[in-house]
Amino acid sequence: MNCLEERILKDGVVKSGNVLKVDSFLNHQMDVELMDEMGKEFYKRFGHKPINKILTIEASGIAIACGAARHFRVPVVFAKKSQSVNIDGDVYCAEVESFTHKNKNNVIVSKKFLGPEDHVLIIDDFLANGCALQGLVSITEAAGATVEGIGIAVEKGFQIGGRVIRNLGYQLESLAIVDAMDAESGEITFRQQ
Ligand code: 5GP
């Protein structure tokens, strides 16, 4: 069992609606040492690739992406959620449905920070149905950049996102894969990796 899985068992809380709360160490209060350990592990899995940029989505992906960027020594770009419907020509844009809030957001990345010369590692905190990742992949492709891989902290293996993204042919690495969780008992089962 790795340190993220151990921490999830210790401090993660299973909520109804297939939501795992990790806000005491990942996405509200943040354990920076853990981010660094996770970044080291992403570097182990993707460090042989010519990655020159990390792309994530605000807000919860940012800290994890920064933990990885210290090991890759590359910049982090995060897709911003935008209310504006008048997206001008200076940005790449994708529509993303939020798993936790059930609403749709446009997410944008400035054309200044992503282009055909970029080899991108996409990072996010959770993978559920894959909507956020598909938005980030489509922004990367619109920029003419290359997706070198996708790193996720927690994949919920009982939802479809992982299968969809792997079927598209991307190298997807999840540090913890939850195969089952029960809101009543609080029990969490990880996939053996
Ligand atoms: P997807 O787009 O794959 O359906 O959902 C991924 C996004 O929704 C992530 O960026 C994450 O912020 C949020 N998310 C999905 N499932 C969970 C969950 O169980 N717990 C938390 N904290 N966030 C989740």
Coordinates of N, CA and C and ligand atoms in Angstrom, one line a residue:
M1 N 0.8 -1.2 0.0 CA 0.0 0.0 0.0 C 0.9 1.3 0.0
N2 N 0.6 2.2 -0.9 CA 1.4 3.4 -0.9 C 0.9 4.5 0.0
C3 N 1.7 5.6 0.1 CA 1.3 6.5 1.2 C 0.0 7.3 0.9
L4 N -0.4 7.4 -0.3 CA -1.7 8.0 -0.6 C -2.8 7.1 -0.2
E5 N -2.7 5.8 -0.5 CA -3.7 4.8 -0.1 C -3.8 4.8 1.4
E6 N -2.7 4.8 2.1 CA -2.7 4.8 3.6 C -3.4 6.0 4.1
R7 N -3.2 7.2 3.5 CA -3.7 8.4 4.0 C -5.3 8.4 3.7
I8 N -5.6 7.9 2.6 CA -7.1 7.8 2.3 C -7.8 7.0 3.3
L9 N -7.2 5.8 3.7 CA -7.8 5.0 4.7 C -7.9 5.7 6.0
K10 N -6.9 6.5 6.3 CA -6.8 7.2 7.6 C -7.8 8.4 7.7
D11 N -7.7 9.2 6.6 CA -8.4 10.5 6.7 C -9.5 10.7 5.7
G12 N -9.6 9.8 4.7 CA -10.7 10.0 3.7 C -12.0 9.7 4.2
V13 N -13.1 10.4 3.7 CA -14.4 10.1 4.2 C -15.3 9.8 3.0
V14 N -16.0 8.7 3.0 CA -16.9 8.3 1.9 C -18.2 9.0 2.1
K15 N -18.7 9.7 1.1 CA -20.0 10.4 1.2 C -20.9 9.7 0.2
S16 N -22.2 10.0 0.4 CA -23.2 9.4 -0.5 C -23.0 10.1 -1.9
G17 N -23.5 9.4 -2.9 CA -23.3 10.0 -4.3 C -21.9 9.7 -4.9
N18 N -21.3 8.6 -4.3 CA -19.9 8.2 -4.8 C -18.9 9.3 -4.8
V19 N -18.9 10.1 -3.7 CA -17.9 11.1 -3.5 C -17.0 10.7 -2.3
L20 N -15.7 10.8 -2.6 CA -14.7 10.6 -1.5 C -14.2 11.9 -1.1
K21 N -14.3 12.3 0.2 CA -13.8 13.5 0.6 C -12.4 13.4 1.1
V22 N -11.5 14.2 0.6 CA -10.1 14.2 1.0 C -9.7 15.6 1.4
D23 N -10.6 16.4 1.9 CA -10.3 17.8 2.1 C -9.5 18.1 3.3
S24 N -9.1 17.1 4.1 CA -8.2 17.4 5.2 C -6.7 17.2 4.8
F25 N -6.5 16.7 3.6 CA -5.1 16.5 3.2 C -4.8 16.8 1.7
L26 N -5.8 16.8 0.9 CA -5.6 17.0 -0.6 C -6.2 18.3 -1.1
N27 N -7.5 18.5 -0.9 CA -8.0 19.7 -1.6 C -8.8 20.7 -0.8
H28 N -8.4 20.9 0.4 CA -8.8 22.1 1.1 C -7.7 22.4 2.1
Q29 N -7.5 21.7 3.2 CA -6.2 21.7 3.9 C -5.3 20.8 3.1
M30 N -4.0 21.2 2.9 CA -3.2 20.4 2.0 C -1.9 19.9 2.7
D31 N -1.6 18.7 2.5 CA -0.3 18.1 3.1 C 0.7 18.2 2.0
V32 N 1.6 19.2 2.1 CA 2.6 19.5 1.0 C 3.6 18.3 0.9
E33 N 3.9 17.7 2.0 CA 4.9 16.6 2.0 C 4.3 15.4 1.1
L34 N 3.0 15.2 1.3 CA 2.3 14.2 0.5 C 2.3 14.5 -1.0
M35 N 2.1 15.8 -1.3 CA 2.1 16.3 -2.7 C 3.5 16.0 -3.3
D36 N 4.5 16.2 -2.5 CA 5.9 16.0 -2.9 C 6.1 14.5 -3.2
E37 N 5.6 13.6 -2.3 CA 5.8 12.2 -2.5 C 5.0 11.7 -3.8
M38 N 3.9 12.3 -4.0 CA 3.1 12.0 -5.2 C 3.8 12.4 -6.4
G39 N 4.4 13.6 -6.3 CA 5.1 14.2 -7.5 C 6.3 13.3 -7.8
K40 N 7.0 12.8 -6.8 CA 8.1 11.9 -7.0 C 7.7 10.6 -7.7
E41 N 6.5 10.1 -7.3 CA 6.0 8.9 -8.0 C 5.6 9.1 -9.4
F42 N 5.0 10.3 -9.7 CA 4.7 10.6 -11.1 C 5.9 10.7 -11.9
Y43 N 7.0 11.3 -11.3 CA 8.3 11.4 -12.0 C 8.8 10.0 -12.4
K44 N 8.7 9.1 -11.4 CA 9.1 7.7 -11.6 C 8.4 7.1 -12.8
R45 N 7.1 7.4 -13.0 CA 6.3 6.7 -14.0 C 6.4 7.5 -15.4
F46 N 6.7 8.8 -15.3 CA 6.7 9.5 -16.6 C 8.0 10.2 -16.9
G47 N 9.0 10.1 -16.0 CA 10.2 10.9 -16.1 C 11.0 10.6 -17.4
H48 N 10.8 9.5 -18.0 CA 11.5 9.1 -19.2 C 10.9 9.8 -20.5
K49 N 9.8 10.5 -20.3 CA 9.2 11.2 -21.5 C 9.6 12.6 -21.6
P50 N 9.5 13.2 -22.8 CA 10.1 14.5 -23.0 C 9.1 15.6 -22.6
I51 N 8.6 15.5 -21.3 CA 7.6 16.4 -20.8 C 8.2 17.8 -20.5
N52 N 7.6 18.8 -21.1 CA 8.1 20.2 -20.8 C 7.0 21.1 -20.2
K53 N 5.8 20.5 -19.9 CA 4.8 21.3 -19.3 C 3.8 20.4 -18.6
I54 N 3.2 20.9 -17.5 CA 2.2 20.1 -16.8 C 0.9 20.9 -16.9
L55 N -0.2 20.3 -17.3 CA -1.5 20.9 -17.4 C -2.4 20.3 -16.4
T56 N -3.2 21.2 -15.7 CA -4.2 20.8 -14.8 C -5.4 21.7 -14.8
I57 N -6.3 21.5 -13.9 CA -7.6 22.3 -13.9 C -7.8 22.8 -12.5
E58 N -8.2 24.1 -12.4 CA -8.5 24.6 -11.1 C -9.7 24.0 -10.5
A59 N -9.7 23.9 -9.2 CA -8.7 24.4 -8.2 C -7.9 23.2 -7.7
S60 N -8.6 22.0 -7.5 CA -7.9 21.0 -6.8 C -6.7 20.3 -7.4
G61 N -6.6 20.5 -8.8 CA -5.5 19.8 -9.4 C -4.2 20.6 -9.2
I62 N -4.3 21.9 -8.8 CA -3.1 22.8 -8.9 C -2.0 22.3 -8.0
A63 N -2.4 22.0 -6.7 CA -1.3 21.7 -5.7 C -0.6 20.4 -6.1
I64 N -1.4 19.4 -6.7 CA -0.8 18.1 -7.0 C 0.1 18.3 -8.2
A65 N -0.3 19.2 -9.2 CA 0.5 19.5 -10.3 C 1.8 20.2 -9.9
C66 N 1.7 21.1 -8.9 CA 2.9 21.8 -8.4 C 3.9 20.8 -7.8
G67 N 3.3 19.8 -7.0 CA 4.2 18.8 -6.4 C 4.9 18.0 -7.5
A68 N 4.3 17.7 -8.6 CA 5.0 17.0 -9.7 C 6.0 17.9 -10.4
A69 N 5.6 19.2 -10.6 CA 6.4 20.1 -11.4 C 7.8 20.3 -10.8
R70 N 7.9 20.2 -9.4 CA 9.2 20.3 -8.8 C 10.1 19.2 -9.2
H71 N 9.6 18.0 -9.4 CA 10.4 16.9 -9.8 C 10.7 17.0 -11.3
F72 N 9.8 17.4 -12.1 CA 10.0 17.5 -13.6 C 10.8 18.7 -14.0
R73 N 10.7 19.7 -13.1 CA 11.3 21.0 -13.3 C 10.8 21.7 -14.5
V74 N 9.5 21.7 -14.6 CA 8.8 22.3 -15.7 C 7.6 23.2 -15.2
P75 N 7.1 24.1 -16.0 CA 6.0 25.0 -15.5 C 4.7 24.2 -15.4
V76 N 3.8 24.7 -14.6 CA 2.4 24.3 -14.5 C 1.5 25.3 -15.2
V77 N 0.6 24.8 -16.0 CA -0.5 25.7 -16.5 C -1.8 25.1 -16.0
F78 N -2.6 26.0 -15.5 CA -3.9 25.4 -15.1 C -5.1 26.0 -15.9
A79 N -6.0 25.2 -16.3 CA -7.2 25.6 -17.0 C -8.1 26.3 -16.0
K80 N -8.5 27.5 -16.4 CA -9.3 28.4 -15.5 C -10.8 28.2 -15.9
K81 N -11.6 28.1 -14.8 CA -13.0 28.1 -15.1 C -13.5 29.5 -15.4
S82 N -14.3 29.7 -16.5 CA -14.7 31.0 -16.9 C -16.2 31.1 -17.1
Q83 N -16.8 32.1 -16.5 CA -18.2 32.3 -16.7 C -18.5 32.9 -18.0
S84 N -17.6 33.5 -18.6 CA -17.8 34.3 -19.8 C -18.2 33.4 -21.0
V85 N -19.3 33.9 -21.7 CA -19.6 33.1 -22.9 C -18.9 33.7 -24.1
N86 N -18.4 35.0 -23.9 CA -17.7 35.7 -25.0 C -16.2 35.3 -24.9
I87 N -15.9 34.1 -25.3 CA -14.5 33.7 -25.2 C -13.8 34.2 -26.5
D88 N -12.8 35.1 -26.2 CA -12.2 35.7 -27.4 C -11.2 34.7 -28.0
G89 N -10.5 35.1 -29.1 CA -9.7 34.1 -29.8 C -8.3 33.8 -29.2
D90 N -8.0 34.4 -28.0 CA -6.7 34.2 -27.5 C -6.6 33.0 -26.5
V91 N -7.7 32.3 -26.4 CA -7.7 31.1 -25.5 C -8.2 29.9 -26.2
Y92 N -7.8 28.7 -25.7 CA -8.4 27.5 -26.0 C -9.5 27.2 -25.0
C93 N -10.6 26.6 -25.4 CA -11.7 26.5 -24.5 C -12.3 25.1 -24.6
A94 N -12.8 24.6 -23.5 CA -13.5 23.3 -23.5 C -14.7 23.4 -22.5
E95 N -15.7 22.7 -22.7 CA -16.8 22.6 -21.8 C -16.7 21.4 -20.9
V96 N -16.7 21.6 -19.6 CA -16.5 20.5 -18.6 C -17.7 20.5 -17.7
E97 N -18.2 19.3 -17.5 CA -19.3 19.1 -16.5 C -18.7 18.7 -15.2
S98 N -19.0 19.4 -14.1 CA -18.4 19.1 -12.9 C -19.1 17.9 -12.2
F99 N -18.3 16.9 -11.8 CA -18.8 15.8 -11.1 C -19.4 16.1 -9.8
T100 N -18.7 17.0 -9.1 CA -19.1 17.3 -7.7 C -20.2 18.3 -7.6
H101 N -20.2 19.3 -8.6 CA -21.2 20.4 -8.5 C -22.3 20.2 -9.5
K102 N -22.2 19.3 -10.4 CA -23.2 18.9 -11.4 C -23.6 20.1 -12.3
N103 N -22.7 21.1 -12.4 CA -22.9 22.1 -13.4 C -21.8 22.1 -14.5
K104 N -22.1 22.9 -15.6 CA -21.1 22.9 -16.6 C -20.3 24.2 -16.6
N105 N -19.0 24.1 -16.8 CA -18.2 25.3 -16.9 C -17.4 25.3 -18.2
N106 N -17.2 26.5 -18.8 CA -16.1 26.6 -19.8 C -14.8 26.7 -19.1
V107 N -13.8 25.9 -19.5 CA -12.5 26.1 -19.0 C -11.6 26.6 -20.1
I108 N -10.7 27.5 -19.7 CA -9.9 28.1 -20.8 C -8.4 28.1 -20.4
V109 N -7.6 28.1 -21.5 CA -6.1 28.2 -21.3 C -5.7 29.2 -22.4
S110 N -4.9 30.1 -21.9 CA -4.4 31.2 -22.9 C -3.5 30.5 -23.9
K111 N -3.6 31.0 -25.2 CA -2.7 30.5 -26.2 C -1.3 30.8 -26.0
K112 N -1.0 31.8 -25.1 CA 0.4 32.2 -24.8 C 1.1 31.0 -24.1
F113 N 0.3 30.1 -23.4 CA 1.0 29.2 -22.5 C 0.9 27.7 -23.0
L114 N 0.4 27.5 -24.2 CA 0.3 26.1 -24.7 C 0.4 26.2 -26.2
G115 N 1.3 25.4 -26.8 CA 1.4 25.5 -28.3 C 2.0 24.2 -28.8
P116 N 2.2 24.1 -30.2 CA 2.6 22.9 -30.8 C 3.9 22.3 -30.3
E117 N 4.7 23.2 -29.7 CA 6.1 22.7 -29.2 C 6.0 22.0 -27.9
D118 N 4.8 21.9 -27.3 CA 4.6 21.4 -25.9 C 4.3 19.9 -25.8
H119 N 5.0 19.3 -24.9 CA 4.8 17.9 -24.6 C 4.3 17.8 -23.1
V120 N 3.0 17.4 -23.0 CA 2.2 17.8 -21.8 C 2.0 16.5 -21.0
L121 N 2.2 16.7 -19.6 CA 1.6 15.7 -18.7 C 0.4 16.4 -18.0
I122 N -0.7 15.7 -18.2 CA -2.0 16.2 -17.6 C -2.1 15.6 -16.2
I123 N -2.5 16.4 -15.2 CA -2.6 15.9 -13.8 C -3.9 16.4 -13.3
D124 N -4.6 15.5 -12.5 CA -5.8 16.0 -11.8 C -5.9 15.2 -10.5
D125 N -6.7 15.7 -9.6 CA -6.9 15.0 -8.3 C -7.7 13.7 -8.4
F126 N -8.9 13.8 -9.1 CA -9.8 12.7 -9.1 C -10.1 12.3 -10.6
L127 N -10.3 11.1 -10.8 CA -10.9 10.7 -12.1 C -12.2 9.9 -11.8
A128 N -13.3 10.4 -12.3 CA -14.6 9.8 -12.1 C -15.2 9.3 -13.5
N129 N -15.9 10.2 -14.1 CA -16.4 9.9 -15.5 C -15.5 10.3 -16.6
G130 N -14.5 11.1 -16.3 CA -13.5 11.5 -17.3 C -13.8 12.8 -18.0
C131 N -14.8 13.5 -17.5 CA -15.2 14.8 -18.2 C -14.0 15.8 -18.1
A132 N -13.5 16.0 -17.0 CA -12.4 17.0 -16.8 C -11.2 16.6 -17.6
L133 N -10.9 15.4 -17.6 CA -9.7 14.9 -18.5 C -10.0 15.1 -19.9
Q134 N -11.2 14.8 -20.4 CA -11.5 15.0 -21.8 C -11.4 16.4 -22.2
G135 N -11.8 17.3 -21.3 CA -11.6 18.8 -21.6 C -10.2 19.1 -21.7
L136 N -9.3 18.6 -20.8 CA -7.9 19.0 -20.8 C -7.2 18.4 -22.1
V137 N -7.6 17.2 -22.4 CA -7.1 16.5 -23.6 C -7.5 17.4 -24.9
S138 N -8.7 17.8 -24.9 CA -9.2 18.5 -26.1 C -8.5 19.9 -26.2
I139 N -8.2 20.5 -25.1 CA -7.5 21.8 -25.1 C -6.0 21.5 -25.6
T140 N -5.4 20.5 -25.1 CA -4.0 20.1 -25.5 C -4.0 19.9 -27.0
E141 N -5.0 19.2 -27.5 CA -5.0 18.8 -29.0 C -5.3 20.1 -29.8
A142 N -6.2 20.9 -29.3 CA -6.5 22.2 -30.0 C -5.2 23.1 -30.1
A143 N -4.3 22.9 -29.1 CA -3.1 23.7 -29.2 C -2.0 23.1 -30.1
G144 N -2.3 21.9 -30.6 CA -1.3 21.2 -31.4 C -0.2 20.6 -30.6
A145 N -0.4 20.5 -29.2 CA 0.6 20.0 -28.3 C 0.4 18.5 -28.2
T146 N 1.3 17.8 -27.6 CA 1.3 16.3 -27.5 C 0.9 15.9 -26.0
V147 N 0.0 15.0 -25.9 CA -0.3 14.5 -24.5 C 0.7 13.3 -24.3
E148 N 1.6 13.5 -23.4 CA 2.6 12.5 -23.1 C 2.1 11.5 -22.1
G149 N 1.1 11.9 -21.3 CA 0.6 11.0 -20.3 C -0.4 11.7 -19.4
I150 N -1.0 11.0 -18.5 CA -2.0 11.5 -17.6 C -1.8 10.9 -16.2
G151 N -1.6 11.8 -15.3 CA -1.4 11.3 -13.9 C -2.6 11.8 -13.0
I152 N -3.1 10.8 -12.3 CA -4.3 11.1 -11.4 C -3.9 10.6 -10.0
A153 N -4.3 11.4 -9.0 CA -4.2 11.0 -7.6 C -5.1 9.8 -7.3
V154 N -6.4 10.1 -7.4 CA -7.4 9.0 -7.0 C -8.3 8.7 -8.2
E155 N -8.2 7.5 -8.7 CA -9.2 7.1 -9.7 C -10.3 6.3 -9.0
K156 N -11.5 6.6 -9.4 CA -12.6 5.7 -8.8 C -12.9 4.7 -9.9
G157 N -12.3 3.5 -9.7 CA -12.3 2.5 -10.7 C -13.7 1.9 -11.1
F158 N -14.7 2.2 -10.2 CA -16.0 1.7 -10.5 C -16.8 2.7 -11.4
Q159 N -16.2 3.8 -11.7 CA -16.8 4.8 -12.7 C -16.1 4.7 -14.0
I160 N -16.7 5.2 -15.1 CA -16.2 4.8 -16.4 C -15.0 5.6 -16.9
G161 N -14.6 6.7 -16.3 CA -13.5 7.5 -16.8 C -12.2 6.8 -17.2
G162 N -11.8 5.9 -16.3 CA -10.5 5.3 -16.5 C -10.5 4.4 -17.7
R163 N -11.6 3.7 -17.9 CA -11.7 2.8 -19.1 C -11.8 3.6 -20.4
V164 N -12.5 4.7 -20.3 CA -12.7 5.5 -21.5 C -11.3 6.1 -21.9
I165 N -10.6 6.7 -20.9 CA -9.3 7.3 -21.2 C -8.3 6.3 -21.7
R166 N -8.2 5.1 -21.0 CA -7.2 4.1 -21.5 C -7.6 3.6 -22.9
N167 N -8.9 3.4 -23.1 CA -9.3 3.0 -24.5 C -8.9 4.0 -25.6
L168 N -8.7 5.3 -25.2 CA -8.3 6.2 -26.2 C -6.8 6.1 -26.5
G169 N -6.1 5.3 -25.7 CA -4.7 5.0 -25.9 C -3.7 5.8 -25.1
Y170 N -4.2 6.6 -24.2 CA -3.3 7.4 -23.3 C -2.7 6.6 -22.2
Q171 N -1.4 6.9 -21.9 CA -0.8 6.3 -20.7 C -1.4 7.0 -19.5
L172 N -2.3 6.3 -18.8 CA -3.0 6.9 -17.6 C -2.5 6.2 -16.3
E173 N -1.9 6.9 -15.4 CA -1.3 6.4 -14.2 C -2.1 7.0 -13.0
S174 N -2.7 6.1 -12.2 CA -3.4 6.6 -11.0 C -2.7 6.1 -9.8
L175 N -2.4 6.9 -8.8 CA -1.7 6.5 -7.7 C -2.5 5.7 -6.7
A176 N -3.8 5.9 -6.7 CA -4.7 5.0 -5.9 C -5.9 4.8 -6.8
I177 N -6.3 3.5 -6.9 CA -7.6 3.2 -7.6 C -8.5 2.6 -6.6
V178 N -9.6 3.3 -6.4 CA -10.7 2.8 -5.5 C -11.6 2.0 -6.3
D179 N -11.7 0.7 -6.0 CA -12.6 -0.2 -6.7 C -14.0 -0.3 -6.1
A180 N -14.1 0.0 -4.8 CA -15.4 0.1 -4.2 C -15.3 0.9 -2.9
M181 N -16.4 1.6 -2.6 CA -16.5 2.3 -1.4 C -17.9 2.4 -0.9
D182 N -18.1 2.4 0.4 CA -19.4 2.3 1.0 C -19.7 3.5 1.9
A183 N -20.7 4.3 1.6 CA -20.9 5.5 2.4 C -21.4 5.1 3.8
E184 N -22.1 3.9 4.0 CA -22.6 3.6 5.3 C -21.5 3.1 6.2
S185 N -20.7 2.1 5.7 CA -19.7 1.5 6.6 C -18.4 2.3 6.5
G186 N -18.2 3.2 5.5 CA -17.0 3.9 5.3 C -15.9 3.1 4.7
E187 N -16.2 1.8 4.3 CA -15.2 0.9 3.8 C -14.7 1.3 2.4
I188 N -13.4 1.2 2.2 CA -12.8 1.6 0.9 C -11.9 0.4 0.5
T189 N -12.1 0.0 -0.8 CA -11.3 -1.1 -1.3 C -10.5 -0.6 -2.5
F190 N -9.1 -0.8 -2.4 CA -8.3 -0.4 -3.5 C -8.0 -1.6 -4.4
R191 N -7.7 -1.2 -5.7 CA -7.3 -2.2 -6.7 C -5.8 -2.5 -6.4
Q192 N -5.4 -3.7 -6.4 CA -4.0 -4.1 -6.3 C -3.3 -3.6 -7.5
Q193 N -2.2 -2.9 -7.4 CA -1.5 -2.4 -8.6 C 0.0 -2.9 -8.6
Ligands
5GP1 P1 -14.8 13.6 -13.8 O1 -14.7 14.8 -14.7 O2 -13.8 12.5 -14.1 O3 -16.2 13.0 -13.8 O4 -14.6 14.1 -12.4 C1 -13.3 14.6 -12.0 C2 -13.4 15.9 -11.3 O5 -14.5 15.9 -10.4 C3 -12.1 16.1 -10.5 O6 -11.5 17.3 -11.1 C4 -12.5 16.4 -9.1 O7 -12.3 17.7 -8.8 C5 -14.0 16.1 -9.1 N1 -14.3 14.8 -8.4 C6 -14.8 13.6 -8.9 N2 -15.0 12.7 -8.0 C7 -14.6 13.2 -6.9 C8 -14.6 12.7 -5.5 O8 -15.0 11.5 -5.2 N3 -14.1 13.5 -4.5 C9 -13.7 14.7 -4.8 N4 -13.2 15.4 -3.8 N5 -13.7 15.3 -6.1 C10 -14.2 14.5 -7.1

